[in-house]
XYZ file of C-alpha atoms in Angstrom:
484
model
C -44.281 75.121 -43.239
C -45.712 71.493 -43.290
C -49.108 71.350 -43.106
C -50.916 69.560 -39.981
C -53.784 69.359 -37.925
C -55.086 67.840 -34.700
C -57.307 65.217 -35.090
C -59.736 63.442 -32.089
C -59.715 59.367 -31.754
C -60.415 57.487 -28.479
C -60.469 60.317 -26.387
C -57.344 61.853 -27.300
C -55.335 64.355 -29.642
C -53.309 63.592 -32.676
C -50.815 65.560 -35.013
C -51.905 64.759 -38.374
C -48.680 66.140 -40.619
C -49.869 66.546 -44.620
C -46.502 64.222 -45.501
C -45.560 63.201 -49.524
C -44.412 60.132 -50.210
C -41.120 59.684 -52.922
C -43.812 59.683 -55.918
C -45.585 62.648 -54.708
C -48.446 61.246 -53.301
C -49.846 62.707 -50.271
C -49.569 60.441 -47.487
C -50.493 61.640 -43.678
C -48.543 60.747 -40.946
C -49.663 60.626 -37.167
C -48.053 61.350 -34.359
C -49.556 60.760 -30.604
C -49.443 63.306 -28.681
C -50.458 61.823 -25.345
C -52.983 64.505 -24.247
C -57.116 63.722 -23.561
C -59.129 65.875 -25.519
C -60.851 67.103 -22.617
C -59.386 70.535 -21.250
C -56.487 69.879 -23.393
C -57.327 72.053 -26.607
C -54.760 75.087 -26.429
C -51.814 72.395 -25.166
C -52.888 70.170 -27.978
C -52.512 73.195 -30.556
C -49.097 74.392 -29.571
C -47.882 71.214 -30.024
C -49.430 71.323 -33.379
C -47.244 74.510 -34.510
C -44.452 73.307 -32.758
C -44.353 70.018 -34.653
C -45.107 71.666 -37.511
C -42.100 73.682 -37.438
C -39.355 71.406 -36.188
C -40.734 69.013 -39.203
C -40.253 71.750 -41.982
C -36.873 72.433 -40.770
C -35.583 69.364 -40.814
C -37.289 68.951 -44.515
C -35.245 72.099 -45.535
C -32.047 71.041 -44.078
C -30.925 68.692 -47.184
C -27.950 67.618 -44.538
C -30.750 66.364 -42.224
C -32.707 64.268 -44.918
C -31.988 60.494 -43.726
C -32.942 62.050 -39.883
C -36.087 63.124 -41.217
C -36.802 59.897 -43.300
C -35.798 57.878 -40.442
C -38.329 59.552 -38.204
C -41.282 59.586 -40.640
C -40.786 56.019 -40.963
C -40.934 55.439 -37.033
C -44.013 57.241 -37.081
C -47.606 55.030 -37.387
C -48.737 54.817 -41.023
C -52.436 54.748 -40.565
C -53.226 53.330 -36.923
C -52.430 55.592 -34.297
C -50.766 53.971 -31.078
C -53.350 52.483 -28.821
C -53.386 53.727 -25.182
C -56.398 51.108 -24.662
C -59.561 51.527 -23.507
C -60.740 54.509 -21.335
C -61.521 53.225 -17.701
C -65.319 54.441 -17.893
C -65.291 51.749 -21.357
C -63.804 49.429 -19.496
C -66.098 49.118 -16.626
C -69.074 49.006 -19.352
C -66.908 46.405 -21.029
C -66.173 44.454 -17.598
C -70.197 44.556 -16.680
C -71.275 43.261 -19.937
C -69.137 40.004 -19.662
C -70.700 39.613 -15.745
C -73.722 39.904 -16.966
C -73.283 36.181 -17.957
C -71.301 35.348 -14.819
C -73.338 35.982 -12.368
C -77.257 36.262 -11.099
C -79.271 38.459 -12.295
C -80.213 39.936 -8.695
C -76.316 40.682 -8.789
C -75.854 41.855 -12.064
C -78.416 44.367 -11.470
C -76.762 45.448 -8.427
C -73.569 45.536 -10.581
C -75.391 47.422 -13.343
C -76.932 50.408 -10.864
C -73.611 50.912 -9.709
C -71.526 51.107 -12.610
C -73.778 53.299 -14.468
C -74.876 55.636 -12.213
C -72.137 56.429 -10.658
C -68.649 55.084 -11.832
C -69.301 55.613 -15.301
C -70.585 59.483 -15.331
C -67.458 60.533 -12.928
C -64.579 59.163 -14.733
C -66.124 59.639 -18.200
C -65.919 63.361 -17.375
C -62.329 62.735 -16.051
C -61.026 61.331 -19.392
C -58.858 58.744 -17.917
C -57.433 55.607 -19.574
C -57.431 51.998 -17.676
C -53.277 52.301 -17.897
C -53.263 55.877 -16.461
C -55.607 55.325 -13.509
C -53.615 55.362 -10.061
C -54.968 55.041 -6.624
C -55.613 58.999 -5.961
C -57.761 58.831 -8.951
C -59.673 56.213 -7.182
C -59.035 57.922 -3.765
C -60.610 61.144 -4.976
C -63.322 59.425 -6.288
C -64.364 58.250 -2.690
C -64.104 61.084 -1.218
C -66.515 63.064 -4.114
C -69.036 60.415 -3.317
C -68.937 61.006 0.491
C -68.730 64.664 0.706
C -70.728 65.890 -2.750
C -73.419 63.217 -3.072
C -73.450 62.704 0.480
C -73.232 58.639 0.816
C -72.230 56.482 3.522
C -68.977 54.938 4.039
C -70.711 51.450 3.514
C -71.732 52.872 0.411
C -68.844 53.839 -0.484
C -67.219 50.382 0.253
C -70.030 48.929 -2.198
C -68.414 51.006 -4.901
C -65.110 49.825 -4.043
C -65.489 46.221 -4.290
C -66.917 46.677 -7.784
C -63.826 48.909 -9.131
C -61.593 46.157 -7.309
C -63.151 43.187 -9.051
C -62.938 45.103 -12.407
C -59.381 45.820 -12.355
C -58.517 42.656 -10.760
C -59.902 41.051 -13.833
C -58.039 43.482 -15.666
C -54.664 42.534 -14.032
C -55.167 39.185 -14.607
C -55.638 39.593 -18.436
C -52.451 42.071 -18.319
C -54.278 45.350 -19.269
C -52.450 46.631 -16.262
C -49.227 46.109 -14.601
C -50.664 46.493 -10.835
C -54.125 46.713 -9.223
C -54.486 50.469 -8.006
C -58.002 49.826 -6.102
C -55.507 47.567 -3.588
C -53.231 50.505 -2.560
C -55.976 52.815 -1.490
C -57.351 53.736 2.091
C -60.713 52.644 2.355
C -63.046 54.807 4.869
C -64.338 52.925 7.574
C -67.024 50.437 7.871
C -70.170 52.291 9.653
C -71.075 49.681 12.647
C -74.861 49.305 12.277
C -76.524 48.195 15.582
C -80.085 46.428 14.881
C -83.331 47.819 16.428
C -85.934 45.388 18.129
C -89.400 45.462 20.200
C -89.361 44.065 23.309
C -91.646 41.060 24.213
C -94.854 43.339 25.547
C -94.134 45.390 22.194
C -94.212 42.615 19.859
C -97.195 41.289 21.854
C -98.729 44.507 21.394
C -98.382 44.529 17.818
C -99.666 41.008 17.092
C -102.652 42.430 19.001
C -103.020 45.510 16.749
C -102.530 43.264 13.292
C -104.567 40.704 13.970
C -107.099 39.577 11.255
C -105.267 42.001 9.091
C -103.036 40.848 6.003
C -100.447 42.266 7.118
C -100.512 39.711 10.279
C -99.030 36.617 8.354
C -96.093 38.696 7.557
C -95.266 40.133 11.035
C -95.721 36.873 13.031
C -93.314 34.733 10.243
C -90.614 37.776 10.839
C -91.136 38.697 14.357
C -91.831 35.054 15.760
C -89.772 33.030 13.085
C -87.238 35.409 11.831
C -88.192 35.224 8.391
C -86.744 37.342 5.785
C -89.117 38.842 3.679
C -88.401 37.273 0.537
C -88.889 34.010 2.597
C -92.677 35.304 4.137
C -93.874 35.537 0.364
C -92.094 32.634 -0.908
C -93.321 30.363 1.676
C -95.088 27.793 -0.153
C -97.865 25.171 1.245
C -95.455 22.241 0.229
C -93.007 23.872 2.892
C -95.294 23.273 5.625
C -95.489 19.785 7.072
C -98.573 18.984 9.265
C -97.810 15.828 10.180
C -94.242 16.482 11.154
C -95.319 20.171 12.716
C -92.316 21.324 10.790
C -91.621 24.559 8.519
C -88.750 24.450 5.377
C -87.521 27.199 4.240
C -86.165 26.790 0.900
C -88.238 28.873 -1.668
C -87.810 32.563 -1.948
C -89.338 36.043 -3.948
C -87.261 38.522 -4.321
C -87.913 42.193 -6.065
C -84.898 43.782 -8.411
C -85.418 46.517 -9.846
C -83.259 47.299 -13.242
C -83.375 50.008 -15.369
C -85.978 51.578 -13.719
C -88.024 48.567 -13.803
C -89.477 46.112 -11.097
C -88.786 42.616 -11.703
C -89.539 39.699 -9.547
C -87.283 37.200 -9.046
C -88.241 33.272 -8.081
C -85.956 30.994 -6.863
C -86.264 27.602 -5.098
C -83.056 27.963 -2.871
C -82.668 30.608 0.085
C -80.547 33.133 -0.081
C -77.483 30.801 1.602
C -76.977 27.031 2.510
C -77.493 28.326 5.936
C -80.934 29.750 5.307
C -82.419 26.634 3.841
C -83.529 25.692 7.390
C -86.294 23.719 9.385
C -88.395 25.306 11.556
C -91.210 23.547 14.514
C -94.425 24.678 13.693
C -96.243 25.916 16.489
C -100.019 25.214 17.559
C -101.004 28.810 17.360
C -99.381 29.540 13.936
C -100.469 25.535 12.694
C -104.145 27.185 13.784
C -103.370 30.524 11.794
C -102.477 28.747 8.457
C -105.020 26.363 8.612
C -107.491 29.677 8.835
C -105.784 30.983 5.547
C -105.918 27.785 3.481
C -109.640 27.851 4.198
C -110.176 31.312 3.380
C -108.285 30.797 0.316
C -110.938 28.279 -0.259
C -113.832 30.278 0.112
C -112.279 33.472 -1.857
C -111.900 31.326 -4.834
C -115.516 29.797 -4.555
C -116.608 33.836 -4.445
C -114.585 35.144 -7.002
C -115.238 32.045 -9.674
C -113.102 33.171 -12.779
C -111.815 36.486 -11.444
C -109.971 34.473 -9.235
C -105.560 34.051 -10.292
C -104.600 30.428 -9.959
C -101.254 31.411 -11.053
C -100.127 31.081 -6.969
C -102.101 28.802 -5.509
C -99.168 27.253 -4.205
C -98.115 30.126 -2.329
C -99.387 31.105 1.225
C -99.707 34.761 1.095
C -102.179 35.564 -1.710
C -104.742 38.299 -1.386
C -108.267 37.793 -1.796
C -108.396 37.747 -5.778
C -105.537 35.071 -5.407
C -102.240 37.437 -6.065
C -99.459 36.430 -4.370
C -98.214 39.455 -2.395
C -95.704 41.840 -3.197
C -92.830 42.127 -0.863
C -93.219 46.098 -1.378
C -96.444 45.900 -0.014
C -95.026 44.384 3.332
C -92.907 47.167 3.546
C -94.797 49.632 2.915
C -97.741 48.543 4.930
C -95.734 47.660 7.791
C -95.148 51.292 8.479
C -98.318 52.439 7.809
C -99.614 50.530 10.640
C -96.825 50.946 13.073
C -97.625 54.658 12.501
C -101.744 54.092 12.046
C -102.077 52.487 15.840
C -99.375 55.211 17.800
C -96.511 52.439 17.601
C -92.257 53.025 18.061
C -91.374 52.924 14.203
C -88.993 49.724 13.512
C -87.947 48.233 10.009
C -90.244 45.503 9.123
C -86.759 43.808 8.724
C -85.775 45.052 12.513
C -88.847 41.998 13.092
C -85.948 39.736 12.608
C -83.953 41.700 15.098
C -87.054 41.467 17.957
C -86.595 37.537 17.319
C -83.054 37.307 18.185
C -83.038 39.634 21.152
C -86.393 37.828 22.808
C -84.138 34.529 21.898
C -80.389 36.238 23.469
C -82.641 37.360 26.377
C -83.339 33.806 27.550
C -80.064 32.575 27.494
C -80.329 30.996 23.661
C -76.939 31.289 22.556
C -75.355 33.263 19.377
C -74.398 30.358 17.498
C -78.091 28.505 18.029
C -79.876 31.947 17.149
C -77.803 32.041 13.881
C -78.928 29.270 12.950
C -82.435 29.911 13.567
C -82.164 32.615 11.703
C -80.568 31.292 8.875
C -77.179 33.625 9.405
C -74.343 32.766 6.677
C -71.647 33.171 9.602
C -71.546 33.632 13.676
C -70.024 37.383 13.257
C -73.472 38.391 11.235
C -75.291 37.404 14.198
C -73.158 38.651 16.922
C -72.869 42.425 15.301
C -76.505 42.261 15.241
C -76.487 43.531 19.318
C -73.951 45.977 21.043
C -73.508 44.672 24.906
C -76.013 47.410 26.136
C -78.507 46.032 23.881
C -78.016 42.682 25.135
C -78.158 43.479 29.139
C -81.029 45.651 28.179
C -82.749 42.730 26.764
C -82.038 40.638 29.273
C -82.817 42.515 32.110
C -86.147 44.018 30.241
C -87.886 40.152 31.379
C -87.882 40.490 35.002
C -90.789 38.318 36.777
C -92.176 37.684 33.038
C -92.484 34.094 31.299
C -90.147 34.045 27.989
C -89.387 30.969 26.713
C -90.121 28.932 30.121
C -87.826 30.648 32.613
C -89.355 32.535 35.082
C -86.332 34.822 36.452
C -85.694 37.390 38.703
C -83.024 39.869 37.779
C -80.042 39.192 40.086
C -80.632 35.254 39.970
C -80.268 35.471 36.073
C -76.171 35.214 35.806
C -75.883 32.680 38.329
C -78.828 30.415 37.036
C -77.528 30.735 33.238
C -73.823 29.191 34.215
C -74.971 26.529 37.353
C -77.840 24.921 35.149
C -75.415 24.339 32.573
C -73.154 23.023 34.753
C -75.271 20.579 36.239
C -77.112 19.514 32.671
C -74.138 19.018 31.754
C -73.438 16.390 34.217
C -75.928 13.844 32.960
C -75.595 11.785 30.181
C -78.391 12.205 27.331
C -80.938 9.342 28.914
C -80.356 11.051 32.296
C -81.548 14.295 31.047
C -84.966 15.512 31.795
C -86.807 14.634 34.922
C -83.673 13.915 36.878
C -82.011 17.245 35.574
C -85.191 18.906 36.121
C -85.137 17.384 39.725
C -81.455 18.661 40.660
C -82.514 21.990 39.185
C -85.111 22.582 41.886
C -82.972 21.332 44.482
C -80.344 23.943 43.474
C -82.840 26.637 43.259
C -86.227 27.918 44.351
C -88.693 25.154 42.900
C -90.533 28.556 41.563
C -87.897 29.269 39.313
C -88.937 26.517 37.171
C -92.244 25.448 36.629
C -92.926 21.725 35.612
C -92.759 20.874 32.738
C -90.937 23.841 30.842
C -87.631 24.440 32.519
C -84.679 25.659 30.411
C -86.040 23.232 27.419
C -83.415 24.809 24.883
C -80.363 22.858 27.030
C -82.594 19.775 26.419
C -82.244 19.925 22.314
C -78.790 21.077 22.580
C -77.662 17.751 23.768
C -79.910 15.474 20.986
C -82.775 14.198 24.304
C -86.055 12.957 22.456
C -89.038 14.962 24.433
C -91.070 17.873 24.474
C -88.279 20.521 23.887
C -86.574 17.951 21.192
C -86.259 18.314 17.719
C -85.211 15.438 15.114
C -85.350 17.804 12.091
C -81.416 18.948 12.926
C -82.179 22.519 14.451
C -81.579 23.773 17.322
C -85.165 24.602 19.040
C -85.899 26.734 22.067
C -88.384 24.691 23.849
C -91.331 27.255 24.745
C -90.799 28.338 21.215
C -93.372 25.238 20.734
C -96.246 26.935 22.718
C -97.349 30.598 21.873
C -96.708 31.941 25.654
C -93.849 33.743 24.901
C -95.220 35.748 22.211
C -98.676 35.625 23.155
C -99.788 34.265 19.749
């Protein structure tokens, strides 16, 4: 009988036959046999013995000879056939070249998804890039969701990264057809933001004030900042003269390969966030405080002092810029310290836009004081309980300059716009304000804040205008409605 073994390369099993060329000389041939090594051993050998056997057959059978030459020589030489790379190499493969692609905040996103979790389950699987069909992938999902216990969204976050990969891979023909399209993905989860009311974000201004924690919760809960935009904001953002804020500069922690890493940039995190802001008196008052205790904590401190971020805002007192971890972190520990309903610190951001839906601001102007990429990011931001709730939650309070009374709210919203809209830009103001009172109880609209966002919407120069493109709230000028 010919002798043979099986030998491992790339993940699978091949017949190695102990073959003699015409002079004598031993020359092994290979045959594929198609099978992963993995769980494939005892299948493997059989086929071993089996091929072993046909082959010294047909060597004995001298009326078979040309068959058997003809075969050998069909067989690979040296190089086995290639069934290409194994999908778990592939997605390392596929994340190296991104790695110069994209950002790094991405890459690292990339990177703790690949190779935590894609990699180590279909590594173990054994499967190559051309055998991989949508159940694989399908099975996949549902292992994540009901062993590791994820979330759909989760889920879906794995998904786009297997798509991209073999859509890449389609598109340099390593595969006929893109499996990761012909799967069912598992639902979207519908997240539905939480928020303090106005006498709960009051409260809470109240309970951080003087702390350092108090820049942070005013910029998110009274500006909607994100929190990479609270410590990013820079001194050459704020304009004095103007009484304007930019938002343009942002810090942003990644953390890769079990490391922390910082991340700088001087652009938001879309065109849409890089956004002007009115500074208001109170807040004008608040920075002015900081940049003179700044001041004073670098006169104290002498040499100990960091100068590395003396253009940033929110330092400490030894000068270190803050760490958007400690926000986080410190957030909580006060909501919890001073017997407060526990929130995000992001959910600040959520408090803004409901106080803002509440008063009749509309979506599209609170996504763009928020600095929203697109209208549906803002509108899944409130269910329509939340927004009645909100709405309802102001009765006989002063938000924003309305004073309104529960069942005049609908009617007021829709017959003040009707009747601003009937003036023409150099009409607006006092003779708007005048029909206004005529219409409805002079009470309903105290001189000289009445419904001042209606004024910037249509471009008038006054107090609720706003030349720096957008769109501005009026009362958000004074610090009633948040009792800054």
């Amino acid at each position: 009988m010919v002798a043979g073994h099986l030998q491992e390369k790339k993940g699978l099993f091949y017949i190695v036959l102990n073959c003699k060329d015409e002079e004598g000389k031993r020359k092994p041939k290979w045959i594929p046999t198609g099978l992963t090594v993995k769980g494939n051993k005892k299948r493997a050998e059989a086929l071993l013995l089996e091929t072993r056997r046909e082959f010294t057959l047909l060597l004995n059978a001298t009326e078979k000879e040309p068959i058997v030459e003809e075969i050998i020589e069909e067989m690979p030489a040296e190089e086995p056939f290639d069934q290409g790379p194994l999908f778990s190499v592939f997605m390392l493969q596929w994340l190296a070249m991104m790695k110069h692609q994209v950002e790094f905040i991405t890459y690292a996103s990339y990177h703790n998804v690949i190779t935590n979790h894609i990699v180590p389950y279909f590594e173990e699987k054994g499967l190559f890039l051309k055998e991989l069909l949508p159940s694989h992938i399908q099975d996949y999902y549902q292992y994540e969701l009901e062993e590791n216990g994820v979330t759909t969204n989760t889920v879906l976050h794995y998904h786009a990264n297997i798509r991209k990969a073999l859509k890449h891979a389609l598109k340099n023909d390593l595969i006929n057809t893109n499996p990761a399209d012909k799967i069912e993905r598992p639902k979207k989860n519908d997240f539905v933001g939480s928020f303090y009311n106005k006498q709960e974000t009051n409260i809470l201004f109240e309970k951080v004030k003087g702390e350092l924690i108090e820049l942070a919760v005013i910029l998110a809960a009274f500006y909607g900042l994100r929190r990479s935009e609270v410590v990013g904001l820079k001194w050459t953002a704020i304009n004095f003269e103007n009484k304007t804020i930019s938002i343009r500069h942002t810090v942003t922690p990644v953390y890769f390969e079990g490391q922390e890493h910082i991340i700088e940039k001087d652009r938001a995190k879309n065109k849409p966030s890089r956004r002007t802001l009115p500074l208001v008196p109170a807040f004008e008052e608040l920075l002015l405080r900081i940049r003179e205790l700044q001041a004073l904590n670098k006169a104290i401190c002498g040499k100990s002092y960091c100068t590395d971020y003396e253009e940033y805002i929110y330092l400490d007192k030894l000068g270190q810029r803050i760490k958007p971890g400690y926000i986080t972190q410190n957030f909580t520990r006060t909501l919890k310290k001073n017997g407060l309903r526990h929130i995000r610190y992001h959910d600040l951001r959520h408090s803004c836009a409901s106080l803002l839906l509440a008063n009749g601001v509309s979506m599209k102007e609170i996504q763009e004081w928020l600095g929203h990429s697109n209208y549906s990011t803002t509108a899944n931001l409130f269910s329509l309980g939340i927004q009645f709730q909100s709405i309802f939650s102001i009765n006989n309070e002063w938000c924003f300059g309305l004073l309104i009374k529960k069942i005049a709210l609908p009617s007021i919203l829709h017959e003040s716009h009707a009747i601003f809209s009937s003036f023409s830009p150099p009409e607006k103001g006092e003779n708007c304000r005048r029909e206004l009172d005529k219409k409805f109880s002079p009470k309903l609209f105290q001189k000289p804040r009445f419904f001042g966002k209606t004024l910037i919407n249509q471009g008038c120069r006054g107090r609720g205008s706003n030349p720096y493109g957008t769109h501005v709230p009026q009362d958000f000028k004074s610090q009633k409605s948040f009792g800054l």
